[in-house]
Coordinates of C-alpha atoms and ligand atoms in Angstrom, one line a residue:
X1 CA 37.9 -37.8 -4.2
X2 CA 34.4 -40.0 -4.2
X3 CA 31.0 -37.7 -3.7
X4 CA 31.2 -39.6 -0.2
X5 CA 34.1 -38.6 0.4
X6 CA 33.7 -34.7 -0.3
X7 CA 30.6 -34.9 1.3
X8 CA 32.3 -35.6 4.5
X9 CA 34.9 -33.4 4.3
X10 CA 31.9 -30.7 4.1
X11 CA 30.2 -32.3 6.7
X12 CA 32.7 -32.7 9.3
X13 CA 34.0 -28.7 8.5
X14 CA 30.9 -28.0 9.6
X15 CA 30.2 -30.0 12.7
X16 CA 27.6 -32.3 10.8
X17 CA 29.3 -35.7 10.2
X18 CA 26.4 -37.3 12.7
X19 CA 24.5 -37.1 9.4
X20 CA 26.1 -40.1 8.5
X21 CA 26.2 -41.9 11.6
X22 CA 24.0 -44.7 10.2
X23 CA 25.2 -45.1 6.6
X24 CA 26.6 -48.4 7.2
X25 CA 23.9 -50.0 8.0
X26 CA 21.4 -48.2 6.2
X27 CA 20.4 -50.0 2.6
X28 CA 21.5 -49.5 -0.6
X29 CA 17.9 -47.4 -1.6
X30 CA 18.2 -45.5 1.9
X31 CA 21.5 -44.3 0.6
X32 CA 20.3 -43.2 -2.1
X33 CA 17.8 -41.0 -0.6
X34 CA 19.8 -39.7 1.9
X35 CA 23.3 -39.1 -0.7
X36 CA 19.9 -36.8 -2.5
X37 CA 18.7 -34.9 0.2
X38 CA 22.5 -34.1 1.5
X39 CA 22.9 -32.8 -2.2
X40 CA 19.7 -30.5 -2.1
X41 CA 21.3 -28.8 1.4
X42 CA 24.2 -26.2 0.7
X43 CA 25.6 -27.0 3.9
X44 CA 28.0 -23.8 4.6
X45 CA 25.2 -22.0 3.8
X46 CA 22.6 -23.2 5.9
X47 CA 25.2 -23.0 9.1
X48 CA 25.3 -19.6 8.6
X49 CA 21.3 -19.3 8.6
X50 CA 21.2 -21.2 11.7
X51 CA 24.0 -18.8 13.2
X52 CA 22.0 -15.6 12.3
X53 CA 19.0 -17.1 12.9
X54 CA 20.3 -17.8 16.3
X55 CA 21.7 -14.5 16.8
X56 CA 18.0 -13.2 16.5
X57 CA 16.6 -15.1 18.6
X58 CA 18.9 -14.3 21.8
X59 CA 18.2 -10.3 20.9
X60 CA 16.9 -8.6 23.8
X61 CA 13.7 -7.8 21.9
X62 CA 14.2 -4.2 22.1
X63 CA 10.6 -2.2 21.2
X64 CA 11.2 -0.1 17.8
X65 CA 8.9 2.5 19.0
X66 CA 11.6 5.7 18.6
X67 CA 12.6 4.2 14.8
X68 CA 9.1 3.9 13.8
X69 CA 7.2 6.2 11.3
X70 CA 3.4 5.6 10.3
X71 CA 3.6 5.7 6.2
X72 CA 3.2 8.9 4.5
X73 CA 0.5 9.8 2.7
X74 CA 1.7 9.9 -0.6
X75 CA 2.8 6.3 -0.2
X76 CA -1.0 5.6 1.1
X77 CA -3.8 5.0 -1.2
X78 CA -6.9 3.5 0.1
X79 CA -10.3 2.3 -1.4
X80 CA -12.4 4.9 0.9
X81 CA -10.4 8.2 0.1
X82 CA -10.5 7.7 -3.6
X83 CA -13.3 9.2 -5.8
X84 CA -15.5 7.2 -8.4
X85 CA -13.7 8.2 -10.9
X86 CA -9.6 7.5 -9.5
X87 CA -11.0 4.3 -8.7
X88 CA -12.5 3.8 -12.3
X89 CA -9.2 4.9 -13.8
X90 CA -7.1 3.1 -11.7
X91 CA -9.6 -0.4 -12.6
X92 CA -9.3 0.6 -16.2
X93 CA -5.5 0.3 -16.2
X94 CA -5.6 -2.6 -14.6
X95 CA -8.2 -4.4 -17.2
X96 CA -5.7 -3.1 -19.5
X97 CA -2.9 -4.6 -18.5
X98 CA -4.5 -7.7 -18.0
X99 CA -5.4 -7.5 -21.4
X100 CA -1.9 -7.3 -22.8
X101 CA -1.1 -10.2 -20.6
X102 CA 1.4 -8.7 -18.6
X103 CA -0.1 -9.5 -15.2
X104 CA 0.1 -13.2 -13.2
X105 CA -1.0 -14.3 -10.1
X106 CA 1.5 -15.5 -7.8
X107 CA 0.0 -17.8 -5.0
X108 CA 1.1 -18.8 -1.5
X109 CA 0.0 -22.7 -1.4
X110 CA 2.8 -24.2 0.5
X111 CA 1.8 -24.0 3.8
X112 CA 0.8 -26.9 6.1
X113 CA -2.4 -25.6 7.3
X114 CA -1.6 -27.3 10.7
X115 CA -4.1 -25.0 12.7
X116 CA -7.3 -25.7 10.2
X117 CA -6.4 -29.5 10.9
X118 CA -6.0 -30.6 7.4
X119 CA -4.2 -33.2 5.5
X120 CA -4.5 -32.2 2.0
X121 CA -3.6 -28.8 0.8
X122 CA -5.7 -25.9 2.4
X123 CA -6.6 -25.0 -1.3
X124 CA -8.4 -28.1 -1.7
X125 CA -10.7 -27.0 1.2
X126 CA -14.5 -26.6 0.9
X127 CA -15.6 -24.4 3.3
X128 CA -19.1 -25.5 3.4
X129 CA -20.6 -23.0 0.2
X130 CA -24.0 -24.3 -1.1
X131 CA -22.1 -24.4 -4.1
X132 CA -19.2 -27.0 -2.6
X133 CA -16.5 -24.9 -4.2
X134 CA -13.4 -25.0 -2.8
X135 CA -10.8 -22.0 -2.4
X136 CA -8.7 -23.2 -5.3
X137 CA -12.2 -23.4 -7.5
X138 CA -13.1 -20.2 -6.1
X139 CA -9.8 -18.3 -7.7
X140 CA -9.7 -20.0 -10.7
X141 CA -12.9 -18.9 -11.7
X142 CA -12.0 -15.4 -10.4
X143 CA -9.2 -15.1 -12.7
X144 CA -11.2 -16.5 -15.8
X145 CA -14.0 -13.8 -15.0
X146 CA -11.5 -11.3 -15.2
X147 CA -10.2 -12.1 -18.0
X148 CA -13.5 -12.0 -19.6
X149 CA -14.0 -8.4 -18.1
X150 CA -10.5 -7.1 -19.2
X151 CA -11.5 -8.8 -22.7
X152 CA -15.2 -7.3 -22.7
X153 CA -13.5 -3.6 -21.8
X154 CA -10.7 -3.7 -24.0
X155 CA -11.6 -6.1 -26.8
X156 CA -8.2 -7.8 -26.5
X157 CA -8.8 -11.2 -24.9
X158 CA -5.2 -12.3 -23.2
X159 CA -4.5 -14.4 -19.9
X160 CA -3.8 -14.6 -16.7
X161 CA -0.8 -16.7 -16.3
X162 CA -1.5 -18.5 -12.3
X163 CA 1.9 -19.2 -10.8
X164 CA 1.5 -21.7 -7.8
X165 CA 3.5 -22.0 -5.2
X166 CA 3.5 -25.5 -3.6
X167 CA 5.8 -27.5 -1.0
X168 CA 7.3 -30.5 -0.7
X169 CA 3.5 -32.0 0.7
X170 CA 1.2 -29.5 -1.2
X171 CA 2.5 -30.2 -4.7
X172 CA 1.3 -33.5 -5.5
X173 CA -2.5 -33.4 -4.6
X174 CA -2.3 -30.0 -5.9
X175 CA -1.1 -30.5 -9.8
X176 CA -3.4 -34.0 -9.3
X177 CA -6.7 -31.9 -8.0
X178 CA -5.9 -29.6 -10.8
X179 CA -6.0 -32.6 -13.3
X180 CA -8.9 -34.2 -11.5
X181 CA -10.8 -31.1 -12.4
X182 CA -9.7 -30.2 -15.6
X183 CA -8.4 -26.9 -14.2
X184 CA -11.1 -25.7 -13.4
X185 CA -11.8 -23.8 -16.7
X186 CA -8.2 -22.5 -17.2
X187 CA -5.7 -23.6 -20.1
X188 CA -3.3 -25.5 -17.9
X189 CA -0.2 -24.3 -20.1
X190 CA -1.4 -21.1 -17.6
X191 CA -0.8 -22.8 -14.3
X192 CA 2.4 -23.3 -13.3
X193 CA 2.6 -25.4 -9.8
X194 CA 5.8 -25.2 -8.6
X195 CA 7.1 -26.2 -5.3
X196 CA 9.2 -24.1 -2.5
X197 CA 12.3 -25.3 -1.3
X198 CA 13.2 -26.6 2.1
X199 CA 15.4 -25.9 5.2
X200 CA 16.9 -28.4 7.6
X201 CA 15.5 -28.5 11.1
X202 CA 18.1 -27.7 13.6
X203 CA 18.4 -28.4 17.8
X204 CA 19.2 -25.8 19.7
X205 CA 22.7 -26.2 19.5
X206 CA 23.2 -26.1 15.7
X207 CA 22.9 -30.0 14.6
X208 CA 20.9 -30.5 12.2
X209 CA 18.4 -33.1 12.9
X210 CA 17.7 -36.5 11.6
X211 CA 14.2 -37.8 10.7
X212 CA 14.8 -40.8 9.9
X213 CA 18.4 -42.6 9.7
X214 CA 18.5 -42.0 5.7
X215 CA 16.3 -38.9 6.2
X216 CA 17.1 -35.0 7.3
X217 CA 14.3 -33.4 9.2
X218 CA 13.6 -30.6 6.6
X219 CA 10.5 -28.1 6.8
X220 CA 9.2 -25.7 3.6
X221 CA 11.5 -22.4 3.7
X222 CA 8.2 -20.0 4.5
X223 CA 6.4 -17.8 2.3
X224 CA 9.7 -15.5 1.7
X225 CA 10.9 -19.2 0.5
X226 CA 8.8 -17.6 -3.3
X227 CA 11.9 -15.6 -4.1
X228 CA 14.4 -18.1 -4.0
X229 CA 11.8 -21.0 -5.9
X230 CA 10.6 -18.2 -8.6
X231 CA 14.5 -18.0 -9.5
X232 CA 15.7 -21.2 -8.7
X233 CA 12.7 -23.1 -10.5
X234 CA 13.0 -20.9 -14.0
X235 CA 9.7 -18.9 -13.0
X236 CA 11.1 -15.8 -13.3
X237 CA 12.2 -17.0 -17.3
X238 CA 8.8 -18.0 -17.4
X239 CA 7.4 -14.7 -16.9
X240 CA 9.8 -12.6 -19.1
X241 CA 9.2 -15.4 -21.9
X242 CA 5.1 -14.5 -21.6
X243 CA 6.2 -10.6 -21.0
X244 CA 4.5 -10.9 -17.4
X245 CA 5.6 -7.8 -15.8
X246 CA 3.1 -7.4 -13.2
X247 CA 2.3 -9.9 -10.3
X248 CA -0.6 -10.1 -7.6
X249 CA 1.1 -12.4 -4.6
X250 CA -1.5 -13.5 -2.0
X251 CA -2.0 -16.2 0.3
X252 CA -4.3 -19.6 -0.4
X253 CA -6.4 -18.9 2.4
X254 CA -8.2 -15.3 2.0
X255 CA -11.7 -16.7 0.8
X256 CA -12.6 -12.9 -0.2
X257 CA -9.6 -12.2 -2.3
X258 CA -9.6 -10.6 -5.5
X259 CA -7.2 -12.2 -7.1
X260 CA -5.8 -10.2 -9.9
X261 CA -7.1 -7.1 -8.6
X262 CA -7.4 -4.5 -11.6
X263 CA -8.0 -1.4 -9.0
X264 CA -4.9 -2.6 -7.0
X265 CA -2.6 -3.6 -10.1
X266 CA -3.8 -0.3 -11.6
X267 CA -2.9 1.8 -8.8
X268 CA 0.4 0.4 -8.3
X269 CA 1.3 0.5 -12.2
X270 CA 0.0 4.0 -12.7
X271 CA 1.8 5.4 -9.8
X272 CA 5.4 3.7 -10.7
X273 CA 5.3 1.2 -8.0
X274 CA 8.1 -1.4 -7.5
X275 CA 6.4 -3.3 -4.7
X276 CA 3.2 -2.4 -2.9
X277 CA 1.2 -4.0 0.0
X278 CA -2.8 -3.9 0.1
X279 CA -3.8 -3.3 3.7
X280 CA -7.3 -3.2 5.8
X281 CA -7.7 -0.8 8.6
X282 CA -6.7 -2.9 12.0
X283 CA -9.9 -3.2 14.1
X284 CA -8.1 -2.4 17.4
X285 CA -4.4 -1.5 19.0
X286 CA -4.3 -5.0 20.6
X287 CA -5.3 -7.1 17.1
X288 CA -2.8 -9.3 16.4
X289 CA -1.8 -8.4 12.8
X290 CA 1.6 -6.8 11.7
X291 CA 1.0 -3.3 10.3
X292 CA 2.8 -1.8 7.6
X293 CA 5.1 1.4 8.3
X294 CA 8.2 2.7 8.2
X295 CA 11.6 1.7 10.3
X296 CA 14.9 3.6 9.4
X297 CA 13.0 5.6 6.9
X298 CA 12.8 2.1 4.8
X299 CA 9.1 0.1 4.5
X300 CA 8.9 -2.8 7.0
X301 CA 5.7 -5.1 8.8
X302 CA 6.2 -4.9 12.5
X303 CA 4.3 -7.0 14.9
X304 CA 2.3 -5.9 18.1
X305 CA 5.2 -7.1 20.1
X306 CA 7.6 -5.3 18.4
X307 CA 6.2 -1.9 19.8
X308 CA 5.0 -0.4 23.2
X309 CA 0.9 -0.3 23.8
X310 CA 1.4 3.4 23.9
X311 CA 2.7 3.3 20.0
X312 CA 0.0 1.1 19.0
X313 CA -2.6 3.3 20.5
X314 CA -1.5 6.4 19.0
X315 CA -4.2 8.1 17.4
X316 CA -4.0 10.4 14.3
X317 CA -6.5 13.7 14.5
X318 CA -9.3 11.8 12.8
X319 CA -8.8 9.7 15.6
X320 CA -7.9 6.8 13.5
X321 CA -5.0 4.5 14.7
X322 CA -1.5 5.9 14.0
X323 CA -0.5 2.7 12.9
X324 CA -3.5 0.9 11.4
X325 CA -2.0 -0.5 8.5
X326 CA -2.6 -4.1 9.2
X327 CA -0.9 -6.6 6.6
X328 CA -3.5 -9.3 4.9
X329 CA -0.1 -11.0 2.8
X330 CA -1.6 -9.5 -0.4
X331 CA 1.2 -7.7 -2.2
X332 CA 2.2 -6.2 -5.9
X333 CA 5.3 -6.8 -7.6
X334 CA 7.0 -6.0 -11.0
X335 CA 8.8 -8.5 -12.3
X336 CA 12.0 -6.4 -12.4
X337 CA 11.9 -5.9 -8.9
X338 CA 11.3 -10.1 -7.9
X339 CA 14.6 -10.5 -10.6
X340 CA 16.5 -7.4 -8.5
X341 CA 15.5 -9.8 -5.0
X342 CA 16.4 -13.0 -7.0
X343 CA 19.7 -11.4 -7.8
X344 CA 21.2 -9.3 -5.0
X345 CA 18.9 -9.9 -1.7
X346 CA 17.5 -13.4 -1.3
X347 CA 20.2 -14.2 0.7
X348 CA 19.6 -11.2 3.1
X349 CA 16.2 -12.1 3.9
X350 CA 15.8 -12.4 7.6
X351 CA 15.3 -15.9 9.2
X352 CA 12.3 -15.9 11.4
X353 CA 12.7 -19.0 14.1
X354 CA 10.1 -21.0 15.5
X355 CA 10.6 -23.6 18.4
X356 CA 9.1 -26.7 17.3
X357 CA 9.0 -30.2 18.3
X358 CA 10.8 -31.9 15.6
X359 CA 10.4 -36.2 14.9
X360 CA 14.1 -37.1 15.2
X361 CA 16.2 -40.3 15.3
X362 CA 18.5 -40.6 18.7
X363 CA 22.0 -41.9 18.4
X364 CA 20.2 -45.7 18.7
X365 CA 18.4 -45.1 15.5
X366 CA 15.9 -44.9 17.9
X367 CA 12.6 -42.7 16.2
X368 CA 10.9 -39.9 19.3
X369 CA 8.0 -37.5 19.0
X370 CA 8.9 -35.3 21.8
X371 CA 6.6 -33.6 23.7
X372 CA 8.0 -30.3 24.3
X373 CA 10.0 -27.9 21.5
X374 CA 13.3 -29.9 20.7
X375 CA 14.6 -27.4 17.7
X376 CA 14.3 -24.8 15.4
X377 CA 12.5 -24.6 12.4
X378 CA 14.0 -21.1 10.0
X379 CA 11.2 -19.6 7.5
X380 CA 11.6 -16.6 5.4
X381 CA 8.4 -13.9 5.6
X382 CA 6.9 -12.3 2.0
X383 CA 7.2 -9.0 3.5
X384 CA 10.8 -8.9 4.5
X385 CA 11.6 -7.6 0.9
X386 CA 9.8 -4.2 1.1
X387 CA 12.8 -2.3 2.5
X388 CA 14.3 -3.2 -0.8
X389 CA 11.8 -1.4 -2.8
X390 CA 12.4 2.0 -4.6
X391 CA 8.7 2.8 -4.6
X392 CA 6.8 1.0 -2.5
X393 CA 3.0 2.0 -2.2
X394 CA 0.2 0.6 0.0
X395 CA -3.5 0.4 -0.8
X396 CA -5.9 0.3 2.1
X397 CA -9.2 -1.5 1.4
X398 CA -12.3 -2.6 3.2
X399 CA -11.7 -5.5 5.1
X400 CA -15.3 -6.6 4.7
X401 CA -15.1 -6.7 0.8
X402 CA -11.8 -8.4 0.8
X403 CA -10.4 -9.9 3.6
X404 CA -11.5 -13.4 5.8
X405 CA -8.6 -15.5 6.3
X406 CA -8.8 -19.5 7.5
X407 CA -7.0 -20.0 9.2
X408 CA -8.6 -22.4 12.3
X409 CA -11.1 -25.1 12.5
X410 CA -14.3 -24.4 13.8
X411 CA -13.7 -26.8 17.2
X412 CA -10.2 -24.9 18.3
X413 CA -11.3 -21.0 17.5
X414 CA -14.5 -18.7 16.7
X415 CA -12.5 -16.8 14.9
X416 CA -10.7 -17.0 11.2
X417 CA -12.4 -20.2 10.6
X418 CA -15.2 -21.7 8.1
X419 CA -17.8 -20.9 9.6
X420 CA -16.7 -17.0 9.6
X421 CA -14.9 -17.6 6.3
X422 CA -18.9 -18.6 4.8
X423 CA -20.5 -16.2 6.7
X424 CA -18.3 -13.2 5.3
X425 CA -18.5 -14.0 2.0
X426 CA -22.4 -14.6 2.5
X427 CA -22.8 -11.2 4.0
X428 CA -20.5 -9.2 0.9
X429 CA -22.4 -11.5 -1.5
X430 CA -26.2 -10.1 -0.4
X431 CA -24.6 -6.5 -0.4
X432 CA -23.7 -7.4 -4.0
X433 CA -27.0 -7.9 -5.1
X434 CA -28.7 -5.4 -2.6
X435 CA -26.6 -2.5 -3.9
X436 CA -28.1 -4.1 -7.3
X437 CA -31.3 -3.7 -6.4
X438 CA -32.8 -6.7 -4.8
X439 CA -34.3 -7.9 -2.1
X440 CA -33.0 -11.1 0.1
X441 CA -35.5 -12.4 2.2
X442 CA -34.7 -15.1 5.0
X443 CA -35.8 -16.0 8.5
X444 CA -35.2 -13.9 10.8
X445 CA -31.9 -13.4 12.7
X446 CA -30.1 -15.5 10.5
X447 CA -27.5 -14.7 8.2
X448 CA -29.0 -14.8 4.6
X449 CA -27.2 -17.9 2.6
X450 CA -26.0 -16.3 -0.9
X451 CA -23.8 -17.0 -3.1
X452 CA -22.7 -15.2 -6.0
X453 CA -20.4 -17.7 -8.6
X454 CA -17.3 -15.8 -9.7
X455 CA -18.3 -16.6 -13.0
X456 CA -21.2 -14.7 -12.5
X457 CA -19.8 -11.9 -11.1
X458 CA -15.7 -10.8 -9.7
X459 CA -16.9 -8.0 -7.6
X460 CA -20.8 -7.3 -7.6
X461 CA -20.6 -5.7 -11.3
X462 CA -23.3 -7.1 -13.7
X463 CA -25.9 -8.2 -11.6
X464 CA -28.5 -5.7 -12.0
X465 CA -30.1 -7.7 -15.0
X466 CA -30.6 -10.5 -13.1
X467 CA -31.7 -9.1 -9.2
X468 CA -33.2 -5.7 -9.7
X469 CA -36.9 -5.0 -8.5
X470 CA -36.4 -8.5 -7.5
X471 CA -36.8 -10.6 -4.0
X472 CA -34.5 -13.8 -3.3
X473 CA -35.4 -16.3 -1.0
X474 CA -32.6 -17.4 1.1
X475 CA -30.5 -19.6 0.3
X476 CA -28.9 -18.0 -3.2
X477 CA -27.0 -19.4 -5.1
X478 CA -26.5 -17.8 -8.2
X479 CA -24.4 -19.4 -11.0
X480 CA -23.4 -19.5 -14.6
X481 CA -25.2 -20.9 -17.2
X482 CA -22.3 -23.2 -18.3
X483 CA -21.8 -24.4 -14.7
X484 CA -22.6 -28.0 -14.4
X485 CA -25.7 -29.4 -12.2
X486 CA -26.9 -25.4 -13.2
X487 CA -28.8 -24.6 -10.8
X488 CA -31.8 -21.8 -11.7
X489 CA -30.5 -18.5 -10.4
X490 CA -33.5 -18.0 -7.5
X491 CA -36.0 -15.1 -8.1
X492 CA -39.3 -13.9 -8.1
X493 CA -41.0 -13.2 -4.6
X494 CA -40.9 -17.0 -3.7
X495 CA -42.8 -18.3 -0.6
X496 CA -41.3 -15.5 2.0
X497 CA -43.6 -16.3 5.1
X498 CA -44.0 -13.3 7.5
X499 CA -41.1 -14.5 9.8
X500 CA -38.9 -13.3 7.0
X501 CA -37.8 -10.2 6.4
Ligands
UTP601 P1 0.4 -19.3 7.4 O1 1.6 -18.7 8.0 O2 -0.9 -18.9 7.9 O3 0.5 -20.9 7.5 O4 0.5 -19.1 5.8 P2 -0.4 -22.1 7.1 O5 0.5 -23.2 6.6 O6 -1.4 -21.7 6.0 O7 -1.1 -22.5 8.4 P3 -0.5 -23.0 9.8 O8 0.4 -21.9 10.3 O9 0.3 -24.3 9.5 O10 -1.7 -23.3 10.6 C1 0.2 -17.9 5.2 C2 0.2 -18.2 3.7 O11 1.6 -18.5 3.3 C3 1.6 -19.8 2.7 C4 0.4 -20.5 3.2 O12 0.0 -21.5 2.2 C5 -0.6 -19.4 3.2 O13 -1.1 -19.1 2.0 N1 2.9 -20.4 3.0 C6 3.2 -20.6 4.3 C7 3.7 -20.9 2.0 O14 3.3 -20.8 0.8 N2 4.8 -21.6 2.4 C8 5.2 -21.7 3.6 O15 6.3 -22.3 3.9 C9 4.4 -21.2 4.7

């Protein structure tokens, strides 16, 4: 039997022949591409996601309230209830580690960063720093301070291998802005861009919809897609070749992140964790963030609407929130346990389903944008794999030290956007070099412009030398001598009028 012919067969068990409606009269090239991307869709398997994707969405959306359990304390670390020195021994191991180059970065860069507005990669986004960096720039030179500091505490110097996870429309521009900018310090032998895979679009009653006549309507799998791409793309080989055995996943768009962080790798690899979630405090019962807890007796992110207002107002007796774990998509992971999810549960992962409205081709060969939802879209979340953990820990920490997602632009929401992304790291950045010992000054009422390069300092450490006993005039910006344009670090008691403060 021909590949055309076999491919029918599979198409027409499964009610998909309509795929090739137009193959007769499609070119030669067209063909081509659409013989490829029927090859990269495992079409059995795909009707069965639709079906159980399906399935969830006609459940009656029962609350979970009587299944749910807050997480117990001895799962639940956090920044604030640690002394000086857990927190010192906990960053120690972690420099360590880094040191003997077990620990990569695993990031989330595949998204389409529809609500920000942008058509390049959200990565590639400069939020409006005096410095122009952009988020990619900004973790890059994270990770190469910290491998400084790991080298500078240990004397072993070793790296920080930066896995990258890209889609279909983020990989390009992404391994090409790396390029462009020489990777931004790093040895590019230790960024690996990969890209996610992809799902076909569906309508509502289980076809699977055409873009274009040679072309299936396919969207990137969702940030759960990492499990299947770190397997299927030889990742996971990757890190067992370099003996990376601990990961930091986080998302692109956290512009406080501390990527690699040694106090969170360090907790999680000194208390045996398989998998462990970092978490900041929710603000309120009605934010809209999943929290972290426990269903069944197994680790699980439920969503405000998955639970009654009464449950999300419970208080403990400190009178903080029962359930106050909120989930910032910054998680730990051996690499044993992404090979045990490679292996035995990708294919378990729930499919979440959006209602979209999906370009599509009409039996004419006619092209429509519709205007209302038309199909489903099927991700995968990062978090649906923490009921398979053994030990699964969570780490609370401050939210204004490292959290500040962007998520919007600045015209559609106040919140979650540049400007809040700029001011936040402003505001942790003059803590920084206050709790060093200097002085900002700037007019009043305004939030003080500094910023602190990574490459001059991961987390406020080493500053004293160059800010103590001494007044800034806003705006900062302080950066590394081998930065280019350097720009003199600001200092001295410069010009402050008596509208500053
Ligand atoms: P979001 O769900 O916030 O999506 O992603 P987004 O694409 O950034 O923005 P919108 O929803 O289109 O406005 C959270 C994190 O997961 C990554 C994103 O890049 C971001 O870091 N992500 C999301 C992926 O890596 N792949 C996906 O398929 C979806």
């Amino acid at each position: 039997m021909s590949e055309l012919e076999s491919i029918k067969k599979t198409l027409v068990q499964y009610d998909q022949e309509h795929i090739l409606q137009f193959w007769d009269i499609i070119s030669s090239d067209e063909r081509d591409q659409l013989l490829q991307d029927i090859r990269e869709i495992d079409v059995a398997e795909v009707a069965s996601f639709f079906k159980t994707a399906v399935a969830s969405l006609n459940e009656d959306g029962a609350k979970l309230d009587d299944r749910l359990k807050p997480i117990p304390p001895e799962s639940y670390g956090s920044v604030k209830r640690s002394s000086e020195s857990e927190l010192q021994c906990y960053e120690e191991e972690g420099l360590r580690q880094i040191s003997e180059g077990r620990v990569g970065v695993l990031l989330m860069a595949g998204g389409q960063g529809t609500r920000l507005g942008v058509t390049h990669p959200k990565g590639m986004f400069d939020v409006g720093l005096p410095s122009r960096k952009t988020l990619y720039q900004i973790q890059a030179e994270r990770i190469i301070k910290l491998e400084n500091l790991a080298y500078e505490f240990t004397g072993k110097r070793n790296n920080i291998t930066w896995y990258i996870m890209t889609s279909e429309a983020t990989m390009q521009p992404t391994e090409e802005f790396f390029a462009k900018h020489h990777y931004f310090g790093l040895k590019e032998e230790n960024v690996v861009i990969y890209e996610q895979g992809l799902l076909p679009c569906f309508t509502f009653d289980g076809k699977i919809i055409m873009d274009q006549k040679y072309k299936v309507a396919r969207a990137p799998d969702g940030n759960g897609g990492i499990y299947r791409a770190l397997r299927d793309k030889g990742i996971l080989d990757d890190m067992e070749r370099r003996g990376v055995k601990y990961l930091h996943a986080h998302s692109v768009d956290n512009i406080l992140v501390k990527v690699a962080d040694p106090v969170f790798i360090g907790y999680c690899v000194l208390r045996g964790a398989d998998c462990g979630a970092k978490v900041v405090e929710k603000e309120n019962p009605t934010e809209a963030v999943g929290v972290v807890c426990q269903v069944d007796e197994r680790f699980k992110v439920v969503e405000y609407s998955e639970i009654t207002q009464k449950t999300a107002e419970r208080v403990d007796n400190d009178g903080r929130l029962t359930f106050r774990a909120g989930n910032i998509c910054n998680h730990f992971f051996t690499t044993e346990f992404l090979r045990k999810i490679g292996n035995d549960f990708e294919d378990k992962l729930i499919l979440h389903v959006a209602k979209k409205k999906i370009p599509f081709v009409d039996t004419d060969g006619q092209r429509y944008k519709p205007e209302k939802p038309n199909g489903i879209k099927m991700e995968k979340f990062v978090f649906d794999v923490f009921p398979f953990a053994d030990n699964f820990l969570t780490w609370e920490v401050n939210r204004n030290e490292e959290f500040s997602a962007l998520k919007n632009s600045d015209e559609v929401a106040d919140k979650d956007n540049p400007t809040t992304a700029r001011n936040d790291l402003y505001a942790l950045h003059c803590r920084y070099i206050i709790d060093a010992g200097g002085k900002i000054c700037c007019s009043k009422g305004s939030v003080p412009v500094c910023e602190i390069s990574p490459l001059v300092s991961y987390a406020g450490e080493g500053l004293e030398c160059l800010v103590a006993n001494k007044t800034l005039k806003a705006p900062v910006l302080l950066r590394h001598p081998t930065e280019e344009k350097n720009v003199a670090i600001t200092n001295g008691t410069n010009g402050c009028s008596k509208d500053d403060h």
